[in-house]
Each structure stands twice: as C-alpha cells, then as structure tokens.
Amino acid sequence: MTMIGGFFLSSLSIGWMDGSYGSIIMFFTNNRTGQIQVHHKGYLEDPSIYSTIGGYQTVGAFLDSIPEVRVWAPRIYSGALLAVRPRGAGSGNVFSNSAAASVIGIDPAMEEAATDFSDRIVNGEMLTASAADTSYAAAGQIILGRELSIILDASVGDSLVMLSQAADGSSADRKYVIRGIVSSGNADIDRNTCYITLSDAQILFALQGKVHEIAVMTHSLGRVDELTGEISAGLSGKDLETDSWKTFAKEFYNGMKADEVQLKIMIFVIVLVAAMGVLNTILMMVLERRREFGVMKALGTRPGFIVRMVVLEANIMGAISVIAGAILSTSGLLFLSKHGLVMDPPLNYGGTVFREMIASITPECYWIPAICVFITASTVSFLPALKAAHTKAAKTLRAV
Amino acid sequence: MTDIDVIVAEGVVKTYDDSGVPVHAVRGIDYTLSKGEFTAIIGPSGSGKTTFLNVLAGLDTPTEGKVWLSGKLISDMSGKELSDFRRDHIGFIFQAYNLFPVLTVEENVEYVMLLQGILSVERHDRVMNILEKVGIAEYAGRLPMQLSGGQQQRAAVARAMVSRPSLVIADEPTANLDSKTSGALLDMMRQLNEDTGMTFLFSTHDEIVMRRARKIVIIRDGKIDGKASSEEI
Ligand SMILES: Nc1ncnc2c1ncn2[C@@H]1O[C@H](COP(=O)(O)OP(=O)(O)O)[C@@H](O)[C@H]1O
Ligand SMILES: [Mg+2]
C-alpha cells in the first residue's frame, strides 16, 4: 500500500513538475522573450537606444544554420509619448489623452512565427507592411497593449500621434492608426507597451539595418544552456552577448527554481515515508514467517538463498505497486492534464500570471518513481532479508 | 568410529543461558547411531530430547562435546557447508508438520530437490513415487491445510525422505496425532526403513510409538538412563 501510494504521489508530482513548470517556462519564453536572446554587449544592464546589433541579418543567417534554433525574431525597443484625440471631441487637433509607452518594433512575419503574436490580439488585426515602412512622411500602423488602450481611451481605427526622439538626435514624430489591441497576459506590460513594424521603427528612430534584440526560440528547454554557449561562440568577436532565459528573465527563473526545489524536497519526503512503510511491512512479514524460515533453514536452505528470496519478494511487491500506482497516477495525470488545477491565488512569475497549472504525462512520470520503488524495495528489504536468513531454526521451531 | 556410524556424539553438553539462569538441558551424552537403525529416544517432557536432536542435526551448537555426522565433525563446518550437509544428508519431520502453507503437497515435497538442483522431470517422478509410498499420491495438488493431520505428517515424511538422506530425524512426530493415526504412521515409517535401509532417529513419549521402535534410548534429566531393544519392552 505504501509503495503504491509512494509511486502514485511521486509520479503525480513529477508529471506536475515536468508539465506545469516546463509548460510555464515554454509559455513564458515562447510568448515573449524566447529562450535565448542576443544583444549588443551591455544592453541588458543599460538598455540604451544606441546599443544596437548592426547587420542583424548576418546574425540571423547564422542562427538559421543551427538546427536546434526553431525561429528568431528581431526587435527594436524605444520609448515615446502617445497622444490620442478623444472621441466626440470634434475635428479640432486636440490630442489630449496621452501616455508614455515603450515602443517595440517587430517584424510581423517573424514575430508571428516566433511568438504567435496574433493569437493574443483581442481586437483588430496584426500589423502588415505599410507605406510607413519606407517613407518617413506616411502614417503607420500601431498595436496597443490592452491596458494602454484603456488609458488612452482609444480603440481600433482611431488615430494617435507618437512623439519621440531618434538615435541621431532628431525628433521622431509620426501619426498612427490603431490596427489592433493585444493582451499578453501580463497587465504591467500591456499598460505601457505598443508595437509597430520593425521597418517603421528603423526609419522612425534612424536605426536602419539595426536592432536591439534578437529573440531565439529553440526546440527544447533541456538543451538551452548548451545552445547558448554554441551561439555565443559562433558570434564571438562581434561585440555581442548571448544569454539564456535564466539570465535575462532572472526573476522568473528564480521563482521557478524555488518552486522546483520545494517540489523535489516533497518528492524526497514522499519516497522516505514510503520507504519507512515498506521497511515496516517487510519486517512484519519476516517476523510473521519466522517459522517458515526456520523450517527452510532446517531443511538445508542456504542463507544467501533466503536473502535473495526476501529481496525478490519485496521487488515483486514493488512491481505490483508500480502497476497499481501507474494505473492510479495515469488517471490522476490525465485528469490534471485536461482540467489543470486552478491556482488560488494565481501564481505570479516575474509579472506573468498563471491561473491554472496543467500536468503533462511524460515517461519520467513513470520510470523515475518505478526506479525509486525498486531501489527502495531492494535496499529496504535487505536488512529484513538478513534477519530472515539468520533465523535460528532450533529456536523458532520450538515456539509452537 | 566406523563408516557405518551415522552419528557419533561425544560428551555432548547443552546449557541454555538466555535468561541469565542456566538451564542444563543436556548434561553429557555419548552416543552412536548406526546405519539402518530405527531408534526412538524416549523420556518425559523436558528431559532434553528436542535439545539433543537439535544438537545432533547441527541446528544448535553444543556447549561442550563433539558431534560427527557421517564421519564429519560438524563444528568444523561453515554455515553454508552445514546447510548443504543438512540438505543432502538429513531429512526432518517436525511435531507440527511445518509444511509450507502456500505450497501444494507436491511442491512441498519437491522443495529440497529444488535446492539440490535436480531436474524437473526427475523431481516429479521422485515426488509421485514417494507420495505413493506414504499413501497420499491423490492429494499431490492440495494445499497442506486441506489435509488431515495424519495426511500432513505423511507429506512431511515424504518431504524428509525424497532427497534420499542418510538420516531422518523426527522430533515427536505423532504428538499432534490420535493413537490410531500414530500407529499407522509409525508402521509406514518402519516399512520404509526396512525397504530402503534409511536410518531413522525419532523422539517420543508415546507408547504406541515406542512399541514400534527397534531400539530405544531413554533420556532423563539430560542424561542417557538406559538402552533397550524393542523386544525388551
Ligand atoms: N531456549 C531455551 N532456553 C532455556 N531453556 C530451554 C530452552 N529450550 C529448552 N529449554 C529447557 O531445556 C530443557 C529441555 O527441553 P527439551 O529439550 O525441549 O526437552 P524435551 O524435548 O524432552 O521436552 C527443559 O527444561 C526446557 O525448559
Ligand atoms: Mg521436545
């Protein structure tokens, strides 16, 4: 029973850990940051508009040559003041609703491939190529974060004016039509972020051919560290730096790690408690069958044979509990992978809120607890097995 | 000592001292058991019969004295050697039958041969053969608890003899049986002794059993107090 319970709980926890944490990390990184980022040296500490990656297409071509890189997305970051003409204010040039915002220049197609950007557009549409991509004089398209659109009291189709400064010191002002409203799941970000196309941003901020960041999406979380090293080595000498999400999303990473350590401790405690239970069960079994072991000894059974027999029996018990536990935990995991567990209060990792945690069914959910069960069964049964093997036949056979 | 001596015991003393108060269960016995004997050790309860048999079989170590089994000094044997020696040379019959409750009669009888590494076909033949001889072949597939006491003890006799040991030791084999069943069991054992020449040493305080022994050794207060042949009783 204890073995079944132990298997069940640890299997569930592992599925939980793998599923939830893995998917939260993937969700977090895939939706925004990527698992790896390339910047100009020092950009992370001091994100200045001048700290750019020149010739980013070359870097991109290098990234494309690495099979483990799924996609990459170039970005420009700057700040601006946005002003909207209030609805019903007539036709005068009164742009009285205003807010400061960070402006992110994105390549619509690449961003879409990297982060499924349009999935999070709650109103309107994704950015497309427009005249503003080539001409400074034309009006551009802009997407606002949802909270920002509320502050500005602006909706799709409205016009706004952006006031900023370009990298060459000139003023960067342009008229925009709101193309969409986006909700990223992080209200803090949506309160102060707007998006324009990369080409637009390059013209507006006088950053032709340059970007601030390249976000890299990989195929698997497990190899991110190696891949970061690989990219870093490939880009050496370019005055760039390559970091994994563990560095550029430190707060998020530390939050995850603290939780994961907690869960691992929990699993360890489960295994320990289960092991004590198993030890107890097997000791009882040996004690109950003392007479039987006494008879075996009298009939000339070698002590080693009895040791092997008891350890084998414990492992058979283990195998049975693995099967029973697997059935139990599969149903549990299936449930958790479909319905998830609603988190109340919601978990908050570095500003991103997760209301529901979902488990995933991976081979690890089974083989790790299974190995634990067999190792525990073997080690824990060894002492009782020795006890059984050294049963004194003369003594036990006397006690009728 | 000659090679027809199955057991030779010299100055055997056994003193239990578990509880702090020494109990002198066996107080110096010299004894020789020859091949083919069918001998009963008799004496009142507490006289030291079980203790003496356990020492002779190497299940317990004597406080003093020496025991040779088929010419080998058992105090010279390692635990493993002693296990193997018992497996190959001594059959046991216990008062409480002590068949393995989860094994069938056939599997119980097979057990020692399994330890000896005898092939399955031969095991099966020998099991059926001995079960025939003890008269319970039809119960081969049953569990011990599905048999009567007498039938269980017959299965135990089969288990003790099937590996063809040089010696069968039985400690009060009939103590849990009624007199009629006891008599029949002893008759059967004696028949097997005559047919196979196997040596039997058993303890009892049951007259029905004594009467069927060919030799009798009387133990009183841990000492041999006389010997007799069956005719003298
Ligand atoms: N483990 C033991 N510890 C102390 N005394 C024992 C132990 N086993 C047997 N005795 C004592 O040794 C004596 C001989 O016992 P036993 O050999 O069983 O005699 P029998 O089989 O003739 O009845 C008895 O007094 C018994 O109480
Ligand atoms: Mg006795």
XYZ file of C-alpha atoms and ligand atoms in Angstrom:
661
model
C 0.000 0.000 0.000
C 2.701 2.431 0.993
C 4.566 1.537 -2.168
C 1.518 2.168 -4.326
C 0.892 5.451 -2.569
C 4.509 6.496 -2.873
C 4.609 5.688 -6.545
C 1.324 7.457 -7.140
C 2.310 10.645 -5.371
C 5.792 10.923 -6.774
C 4.591 10.089 -10.265
C 1.976 12.782 -9.980
C 4.458 15.309 -8.666
C 6.884 14.601 -11.452
C 4.168 14.924 -14.051
C 3.262 18.109 -12.340
C 6.779 19.431 -12.310
C 7.506 18.428 -15.879
C 4.174 19.535 -17.139
C 3.493 22.697 -15.264
C 6.906 24.129 -14.893
C 8.040 23.024 -18.305
C 4.958 24.453 -19.919
C 5.050 27.644 -17.883
C 8.636 28.242 -18.922
C 7.856 27.406 -22.522
C 4.752 29.542 -22.404
C 6.562 32.444 -20.850
C 9.573 32.288 -23.130
C 7.780 31.374 -26.306
C 5.211 34.092 -25.910
C 7.598 36.871 -25.365
C 11.214 36.533 -24.586
C 12.415 33.453 -26.391
C 14.709 31.031 -24.611
C 17.860 32.792 -25.765
C 18.499 36.437 -26.599
C 21.288 38.185 -28.453
C 22.074 41.813 -27.644
C 24.842 44.277 -28.064
C 27.283 43.904 -25.173
C 25.959 45.611 -22.061
C 22.431 46.140 -23.379
C 20.802 44.109 -20.600
C 22.369 46.276 -17.894
C 21.903 49.522 -19.771
C 19.246 49.240 -22.484
C 20.211 52.318 -24.462
C 18.796 53.088 -27.892
C 22.388 53.323 -29.194
C 23.313 49.845 -28.038
C 22.383 48.035 -31.221
C 23.147 44.901 -33.199
C 24.395 46.078 -36.572
C 23.940 43.831 -39.582
C 21.437 41.736 -37.727
C 20.644 39.801 -40.898
C 24.092 38.187 -40.715
C 23.421 37.122 -37.139
C 20.037 35.814 -38.289
C 21.618 33.808 -41.089
C 23.991 32.241 -38.568
C 21.063 31.360 -36.303
C 19.208 29.816 -39.227
C 22.152 27.498 -39.779
C 21.721 25.921 -36.320
C 19.172 23.097 -36.485
C 18.138 23.442 -32.852
C 17.042 27.030 -33.411
C 13.373 26.977 -34.261
C 12.939 30.639 -35.209
C 14.332 34.011 -34.263
C 12.733 37.442 -34.053
C 14.469 40.839 -34.318
C 13.215 43.709 -32.160
C 13.757 47.413 -31.599
C 12.979 48.981 -28.241
C 12.376 52.648 -27.621
C 10.146 54.954 -25.649
C 7.607 57.545 -26.789
C 4.726 59.705 -25.792
C 1.404 58.695 -27.351
C -1.474 61.118 -27.706
C -4.999 60.402 -28.882
C -7.779 62.754 -29.908
C -10.717 61.969 -27.570
C -13.762 60.572 -29.256
C -16.535 63.132 -29.756
C -14.070 65.994 -29.443
C -14.926 67.228 -32.887
C -12.466 67.785 -35.692
C -10.039 70.090 -33.994
C -6.408 68.999 -33.489
C -6.853 68.341 -29.796
C -4.838 65.268 -28.796
C -5.486 65.492 -25.115
C -5.334 61.796 -23.950
C -1.690 60.921 -23.679
C 0.585 58.350 -22.113
C 4.224 57.387 -22.129
C 4.874 53.946 -23.560
C 7.656 51.731 -24.658
C 7.608 51.137 -28.357
C 8.619 47.750 -29.700
C 9.448 47.372 -33.361
C 8.696 43.855 -34.567
C 8.972 42.064 -37.860
C 5.320 40.976 -38.291
C 6.032 37.700 -40.077
C 8.982 36.666 -37.910
C 7.275 37.694 -34.687
C 4.228 35.730 -35.692
C 6.352 32.653 -36.380
C 8.224 33.112 -33.109
C 5.532 34.094 -30.612
C 2.178 33.567 -32.322
C 1.666 37.257 -31.753
C -1.721 37.440 -33.463
C -3.145 34.839 -31.056
C -3.057 37.453 -28.346
C -4.697 40.189 -30.385
C -8.047 40.669 -28.709
C -9.301 43.320 -31.095
C -8.385 44.247 -34.646
C -5.552 42.681 -36.606
C -1.839 42.016 -36.865
C 0.494 44.646 -38.297
C 1.115 44.488 -42.034
C 3.577 46.172 -44.329
C 2.621 49.786 -44.982
C 3.937 52.943 -46.628
C 5.485 53.911 -43.284
C 7.947 51.087 -43.736
C 9.663 53.016 -46.482
C 8.611 56.617 -46.118
C 9.059 58.881 -43.135
C 6.082 61.006 -44.171
C 3.444 58.287 -44.280
C 1.157 57.281 -41.391
C 1.944 53.956 -39.745
C 0.123 51.084 -38.084
C 0.267 50.514 -34.375
C -0.907 47.840 -31.923
C -1.572 48.853 -28.319
C -1.471 46.813 -25.189
C -4.979 46.434 -23.807
C -4.463 48.439 -20.618
C -2.696 51.127 -22.604
C -5.668 51.400 -24.963
C -7.921 51.834 -21.939
C -5.719 54.589 -20.516
C -5.743 56.340 -23.880
C -9.415 55.575 -24.354
C -8.565 54.507 -27.880
C -9.832 51.650 -29.981
C -9.120 50.043 -33.309
C -9.317 52.518 -36.170
C -8.537 55.563 -34.029
C -5.580 57.756 -34.827
C -2.789 58.722 -32.497
C 0.382 60.668 -32.591
C 3.738 59.387 -31.373
C 6.363 61.818 -30.125
C 9.882 60.591 -29.591
C 13.492 61.087 -30.389
C 15.576 59.215 -32.929
C 19.034 57.786 -32.401
C 20.563 60.628 -34.407
C 19.040 63.201 -32.083
C 16.360 64.390 -34.458
C 12.736 64.315 -33.370
C 10.781 61.190 -34.260
C 7.139 62.071 -34.639
C 4.567 60.201 -36.649
C 0.863 59.684 -36.994
C -0.519 56.168 -36.460
C -3.756 54.337 -36.987
C -4.555 51.755 -34.338
C -4.633 48.391 -36.023
C -5.116 46.101 -33.052
C -5.252 45.661 -29.277
C -3.136 42.949 -27.675
C -3.372 41.218 -24.330
C -0.190 39.374 -23.380
C -1.366 38.031 -20.019
C 0.879 40.456 -18.182
C -1.038 43.621 -17.326
C 2.093 45.555 -16.398
C 3.467 45.069 -19.845
C 0.159 45.761 -21.565
C -0.167 49.008 -19.641
C 2.839 50.600 -21.256
C 3.684 48.817 -24.473
C 2.822 49.399 -28.095
C 4.054 47.687 -31.247
C 4.977 48.990 -34.686
C 6.692 47.253 -37.556
C 10.437 46.834 -37.459
C 10.982 48.734 -40.703
C 8.809 51.552 -39.439
C 10.808 51.686 -36.229
C 14.101 51.663 -38.097
C 13.049 54.703 -40.142
C 11.420 56.487 -37.236
C 14.333 56.064 -34.871
C 17.027 56.310 -37.520
C 18.231 52.778 -36.884
C 18.396 51.475 -40.433
C 19.717 47.913 -40.571
C 19.964 47.729 -36.791
C 18.003 46.062 -33.987
C 18.312 45.953 -30.208
C 17.484 42.368 -29.623
C 17.214 39.050 -31.346
C 14.984 36.597 -29.505
C 15.736 32.956 -30.280
C 13.144 30.203 -29.965
C 14.547 26.691 -29.580
C 13.002 23.270 -29.895
C 13.630 22.085 -26.347
C 14.215 23.649 -22.969
C 16.630 20.956 -21.919
C 19.403 21.997 -24.321
C 19.150 25.743 -23.887
C 22.359 26.098 -21.905
C 24.462 24.216 -24.444
C 22.851 26.084 -27.291
C 23.508 29.430 -25.636
C 27.174 28.536 -25.462
C 27.184 27.444 -29.061
C 25.600 30.659 -30.300
C 27.827 32.755 -28.101
C 30.889 31.037 -29.550
C 29.604 31.487 -33.102
C 29.066 35.214 -32.549
C 32.321 35.916 -30.751
C 34.270 38.963 -31.867
C 31.104 40.828 -32.849
C 30.764 42.692 -29.554
C 27.527 40.860 -28.868
C 26.359 38.898 -25.877
C 24.150 35.828 -25.807
C 22.105 34.938 -22.748
C 19.588 32.282 -21.851
C 16.231 32.968 -20.241
C 17.803 32.078 -16.896
C 19.800 35.308 -17.164
C 17.541 37.781 -18.903
C 14.433 36.582 -17.062
C 16.196 36.123 -13.750
C 13.237 36.913 -11.557
C 11.089 34.430 -13.389
C 13.831 31.812 -13.340
C 14.450 32.194 -9.591
C 10.749 31.919 -8.861
C 10.547 28.717 -10.860
C 13.646 27.280 -9.281
C 12.465 27.921 -5.738
C 9.245 26.117 -6.531
C 11.004 23.253 -8.185
C 13.302 22.764 -5.197
C 10.247 22.681 -2.968
C 8.652 20.034 -5.120
C 11.824 17.960 -5.180
C 12.018 18.082 -1.400
C 8.420 16.989 -1.300
C 9.141 14.026 -3.572
C 12.128 13.094 -1.431
C 9.969 13.154 1.686
C 7.320 11.038 -0.039
C 9.956 8.480 -1.017
C 11.377 8.494 2.510
C 7.994 7.988 4.138
C 7.140 5.253 1.663
C 10.493 3.584 2.339
C 9.819 3.539 6.079
C 6.427 1.998 5.412
C 7.959 -0.636 3.181
C 10.657 -1.436 5.738
C 7.978 -1.878 8.353
C 5.851 -4.093 6.118
C 8.744 -6.344 5.219
C 9.974 -6.595 8.798
C 6.484 -7.652 9.850
C 6.387 -10.164 7.034
C 9.712 -11.662 8.087
C 8.619 -11.801 11.693
C 5.325 -13.451 10.818
C 7.074 -16.070 8.734
C 9.869 -16.836 11.188
C 8.757 -20.423 11.493
C 8.761 -20.844 7.740
C 12.307 -19.507 7.520
C 13.269 -21.788 10.407
C 11.940 -24.801 8.504
C 13.760 -23.676 5.369
C 16.997 -23.457 7.313
C 16.454 -26.853 8.917
C 15.860 -28.404 5.504
C 19.239 -27.097 4.389
C 18.427 -23.844 2.612
C 21.483 -21.618 2.329
C 21.205 -18.194 3.995
C 22.014 -16.480 0.682
C 19.013 -18.152 -0.922
C 16.719 -16.777 1.764
C 18.193 -13.281 1.384
C 17.593 -13.384 -2.366
C 14.099 -14.732 -1.861
C 13.048 -11.950 0.525
C 14.575 -9.241 -1.682
C 12.876 -10.775 -4.711
C 9.541 -10.893 -2.905
C 9.924 -7.229 -1.980
C 10.606 -6.434 -5.618
C 7.591 -8.434 -6.755
C 5.548 -6.406 -4.291
C 7.269 -3.373 -5.781
C 6.334 -4.405 -9.315
C 2.727 -4.887 -8.298
C 2.646 -1.460 -6.679
C 4.281 0.081 -9.740
C 1.496 -1.332 -11.888
C -1.236 -0.313 -9.468
C 0.391 3.070 -8.883
C 0.790 3.621 -12.613
C -2.896 2.985 -13.183
C -3.803 5.379 -10.389
C -1.383 8.093 -11.394
C -2.252 7.845 -15.082
C -5.846 8.591 -14.269
C -4.750 11.380 -11.961
C -2.391 12.828 -14.535
C -4.967 12.527 -17.293
C -7.356 14.497 -15.178
C -4.786 17.141 -14.328
C -3.630 17.420 -17.912
C -7.171 18.041 -19.113
C -8.537 20.187 -16.340
C -5.470 21.549 -14.687
C -5.569 22.796 -11.157
C -6.883 26.262 -10.586
C -4.387 28.282 -8.620
C -5.901 30.453 -5.955
C -4.248 32.860 -5.536
C -2.818 32.732 -9.040
C 0.895 32.093 -9.383
C 2.887 35.072 -10.462
C 6.279 34.617 -12.033
C 8.022 37.841 -12.866
C 4.764 39.560 -13.655
C 3.217 36.801 -15.716
C 0.189 35.336 -14.024
C -0.784 31.671 -14.254
C -4.241 30.846 -13.078
C -4.168 27.181 -13.974
C -1.459 24.585 -13.703
C -1.503 21.676 -16.060
C 0.288 18.354 -15.655
C 1.892 16.513 -18.510
C 2.285 12.771 -18.871
C 5.897 12.047 -19.685
C 7.941 8.850 -19.416
C 9.655 10.447 -16.432
C 6.391 10.287 -14.502
C 6.757 6.525 -14.610
C 10.313 5.434 -14.775
C 11.684 7.717 -12.077
C 9.182 6.570 -9.420
C 9.479 2.985 -10.685
C 13.242 3.010 -10.226
C 12.724 4.621 -6.829
C 10.332 1.835 -5.861
C 12.713 -0.934 -6.939
C 15.750 0.672 -5.341
C 13.784 1.245 -2.140
C 12.371 -2.278 -2.176
C 15.825 -3.782 -2.629
C 17.674 -1.667 -0.081
C 14.920 -1.636 2.474
C 14.319 -5.393 2.256
C 17.979 -6.236 2.641
C 18.050 -5.891 6.404
C 14.881 -7.955 6.982
C 16.258 -10.456 4.467
C 19.426 -10.884 6.509
C 17.289 -11.265 9.600
C 15.253 -13.957 7.875
C 18.387 -15.718 6.643
C 19.807 -15.885 10.135
C 16.676 -17.256 11.717
C 17.664 -19.786 14.375
C 15.861 -22.941 13.341
C 16.142 -24.608 16.746
C 14.611 -21.624 18.489
C 11.783 -20.742 16.119
C 10.655 -24.329 15.689
C 10.262 -24.618 19.437
C 7.756 -21.780 19.683
C 4.570 -23.588 18.663
C 34.082 -44.757 14.790
C 33.309 -46.841 11.731
C 31.800 -45.870 8.428
C 28.512 -47.431 9.378
C 28.140 -44.850 12.154
C 25.710 -42.177 11.002
C 26.023 -40.175 14.201
C 28.752 -40.167 16.789
C 28.329 -37.846 19.762
C 30.988 -37.419 22.429
C 30.427 -35.717 25.758
C 27.622 -33.505 24.494
C 26.539 -30.828 26.963
C 23.971 -28.146 26.218
C 23.285 -25.387 28.705
C 20.794 -22.665 27.832
C 21.756 -19.337 29.301
C 19.451 -16.853 27.529
C 17.610 -15.706 30.626
C 20.578 -15.465 32.953
C 19.534 -18.623 34.805
C 21.463 -21.508 33.246
C 19.280 -24.469 32.207
C 21.225 -27.709 31.881
C 19.162 -29.372 29.147
C 21.779 -31.980 28.150
C 24.376 -32.974 30.728
C 26.966 -35.069 28.948
C 25.862 -37.693 26.439
C 27.991 -40.134 24.459
C 26.010 -41.769 21.712
C 26.443 -43.648 18.451
C 23.741 -44.245 15.864
C 24.477 -46.850 13.197
C 23.294 -47.112 9.646
C 19.822 -48.590 9.176
C 18.687 -48.141 12.761
C 15.085 -47.306 13.653
C 15.596 -45.831 17.086
C 13.383 -43.921 19.491
C 14.675 -41.514 22.098
C 12.201 -41.578 24.915
C 11.848 -39.642 28.105
C 9.438 -37.394 29.907
C 8.703 -33.905 28.742
C 11.579 -31.541 29.499
C 14.146 -34.334 29.691
C 16.188 -32.838 26.846
C 15.069 -34.903 23.803
C 14.497 -31.953 21.485
C 17.669 -30.248 22.585
C 19.710 -33.383 21.955
C 18.180 -33.950 18.489
C 18.812 -30.309 17.541
C 22.453 -30.623 18.535
C 22.821 -33.885 16.619
C 21.326 -32.290 13.496
C 23.560 -29.240 13.703
C 20.575 -26.939 14.266
C 22.018 -25.948 17.614
C 25.604 -25.829 18.802
C 26.555 -27.844 21.883
C 28.042 -26.046 24.855
C 30.581 -28.858 25.131
C 31.362 -32.050 23.260
C 31.668 -33.112 19.647
C 29.294 -34.462 17.046
C 30.256 -36.289 13.857
C 27.712 -36.767 11.094
C 28.701 -39.442 8.557
C 32.244 -39.047 9.847
C 32.376 -35.245 9.566
C 32.845 -33.098 12.635
C 30.058 -30.541 12.427
C 31.842 -27.875 14.446
C 34.381 -27.814 11.597
C 31.728 -26.933 9.027
C 30.877 -23.387 7.948
C 27.253 -22.239 7.966
C 26.940 -22.862 4.271
C 28.571 -26.287 4.443
C 26.260 -27.233 7.264
C 23.244 -26.057 5.234
C 24.341 -28.124 2.283
C 25.078 -31.085 4.538
C 21.593 -30.988 6.028
C 20.103 -30.580 2.570
C 21.892 -33.668 1.260
C 22.134 -35.946 4.313
C 19.361 -35.217 6.814
C 15.593 -35.353 6.456
C 13.441 -33.621 9.052
C 9.991 -34.425 10.385
C 8.570 -31.956 12.884
C 5.926 -32.328 15.536
C 3.853 -29.517 13.977
C 4.305 -30.883 10.400
C 5.615 -27.455 9.274
C 4.748 -27.861 5.644
C 4.989 -24.588 3.688
C 1.400 -23.369 3.789
C 1.432 -21.652 0.385
C 2.888 -24.617 -1.485
C 0.976 -27.702 -2.582
C 1.903 -31.106 -1.181
C 3.802 -31.861 -4.360
C 5.730 -28.566 -4.201
C 6.486 -29.090 -0.511
C 7.988 -32.477 -1.243
C 9.840 -31.085 -4.243
C 11.445 -28.264 -2.266
C 14.673 -29.913 -1.119
C 15.287 -31.404 -4.564
C 14.877 -27.909 -5.950
C 17.644 -26.742 -3.615
C 19.739 -29.678 -4.824
C 19.259 -28.603 -8.421
C 17.619 -31.835 -9.552
C 15.923 -31.602 -12.947
C 12.188 -31.115 -13.115
C 11.356 -34.452 -14.744
C 13.265 -36.437 -12.163
C 11.811 -34.300 -9.372
C 8.311 -35.061 -10.490
C 8.951 -38.812 -10.748
C 10.506 -38.959 -7.327
C 7.735 -36.889 -5.727
C 4.994 -39.090 -7.150
C 6.897 -42.213 -6.208
C 7.338 -41.231 -2.566
C 3.767 -39.904 -2.298
C 2.614 -43.347 -3.486
C 4.696 -44.951 -0.765
C 3.290 -42.765 2.004
C -0.183 -43.242 0.565
C -1.232 -39.687 -0.294
C -0.488 -39.538 -4.034
C -4.041 -38.457 -4.745
C -3.543 -35.294 -2.663
C -0.447 -34.106 -4.518
C -2.139 -30.944 -5.753
C -3.686 -29.921 -2.456
C -2.537 -27.308 -0.013
C -1.454 -28.590 3.430
C -4.433 -27.053 5.200
C -6.756 -29.102 3.009
C -5.347 -32.295 4.551
C -5.882 -34.000 7.914
C -3.078 -34.018 10.471
C -2.124 -37.596 9.637
C -2.025 -36.827 5.925
C 0.079 -33.727 6.526
C 2.551 -35.747 8.559
C 2.722 -38.303 5.755
C 3.535 -35.467 3.386
C 6.227 -34.382 5.852
C 7.644 -37.927 5.864
C 7.694 -37.813 2.071
C 9.465 -34.460 2.143
C 12.050 -35.811 4.589
C 12.781 -38.931 2.547
C 12.523 -37.820 -1.055
C 16.064 -36.448 -1.219
C 17.359 -39.844 -0.054
C 19.160 -38.598 3.058
C 21.302 -40.953 5.109
C 19.355 -39.978 8.226
C 15.799 -38.967 9.032
C 15.302 -37.115 12.312
C 11.802 -36.755 13.724
C 11.010 -34.890 16.926
C 7.797 -36.255 18.425
C 6.240 -36.846 15.016
C 2.984 -38.160 16.463
C 2.435 -35.705 19.289
C -0.364 -33.980 17.366
C -1.997 -37.194 16.107
C -4.516 -39.594 17.622
C -3.312 -43.078 18.574
C -4.685 -44.896 15.549
C -3.149 -42.435 13.104
C 0.087 -42.510 15.096
C 0.305 -46.273 14.854
C -0.329 -46.240 11.124
C 2.270 -43.527 10.552
C 4.904 -45.426 12.540
C 4.112 -48.672 10.730
C 4.600 -46.887 7.471
C 7.880 -45.337 8.583
C 9.179 -48.662 9.764
C 8.223 -50.257 6.485
C 10.152 -47.552 4.634
C 13.115 -48.147 6.941
C 13.076 -51.829 6.073
C 12.581 -51.239 2.355
C 15.165 -48.506 1.883
C 17.605 -49.063 4.712
C 17.374 -45.392 5.612
C 18.307 -44.577 9.223
C 15.588 -43.138 11.485
C 16.043 -41.392 14.809
C 12.950 -40.052 16.493
C 11.890 -38.846 19.905
C 8.625 -39.640 21.610
C 6.909 -40.143 24.899
C 4.109 -42.044 23.251
C 3.909 -45.761 24.000
C 2.348 -46.622 20.662
C 5.426 -45.208 19.018
C 7.913 -46.777 21.424
C 6.491 -50.198 20.795
C 7.283 -49.892 17.094
C 10.893 -48.805 17.561
C 13.638 -51.355 17.108
C 15.936 -49.692 19.598
C 15.178 -47.372 22.447
C 17.332 -44.824 24.215
C 15.983 -43.447 27.482
C 16.857 -39.906 28.450
C 16.226 -38.476 31.883
C 17.376 -35.063 33.099
C 19.642 -34.618 30.114
C 21.449 -37.940 30.520
C 21.092 -41.372 28.959
C 19.414 -43.541 31.528
C 19.333 -46.814 29.693
C 19.056 -48.542 26.334
C 16.861 -51.352 25.212
C 15.764 -53.224 22.145
C 12.090 -53.376 21.297
C 11.772 -56.985 22.455
C 12.687 -55.986 25.952
C 9.817 -53.555 26.268
N 15.757 -21.757 24.580
C 15.728 -22.269 25.836
N 16.120 -21.516 26.871
C 16.105 -22.018 28.142
N 15.687 -23.227 28.433
C 15.268 -24.035 27.445
C 15.253 -23.578 26.090
N 14.800 -24.594 25.323
C 14.524 -25.630 26.155
N 14.806 -25.287 27.422
C 14.711 -26.141 28.604
O 15.573 -27.258 28.407
C 15.002 -28.406 28.973
C 14.943 -29.498 27.892
O 13.965 -29.148 26.956
P 13.662 -30.013 25.669
O 14.915 -30.333 25.002
O 12.628 -29.321 24.896
O 13.045 -31.331 26.299
P 12.010 -32.342 25.647
O 12.073 -32.204 24.197
O 12.454 -33.653 26.147
O 10.688 -31.980 26.185
C 13.664 -28.017 29.513
O 13.780 -27.752 30.895
C 13.348 -26.742 28.764
O 12.531 -25.924 29.561
Mg 10.538 -31.814 22.797
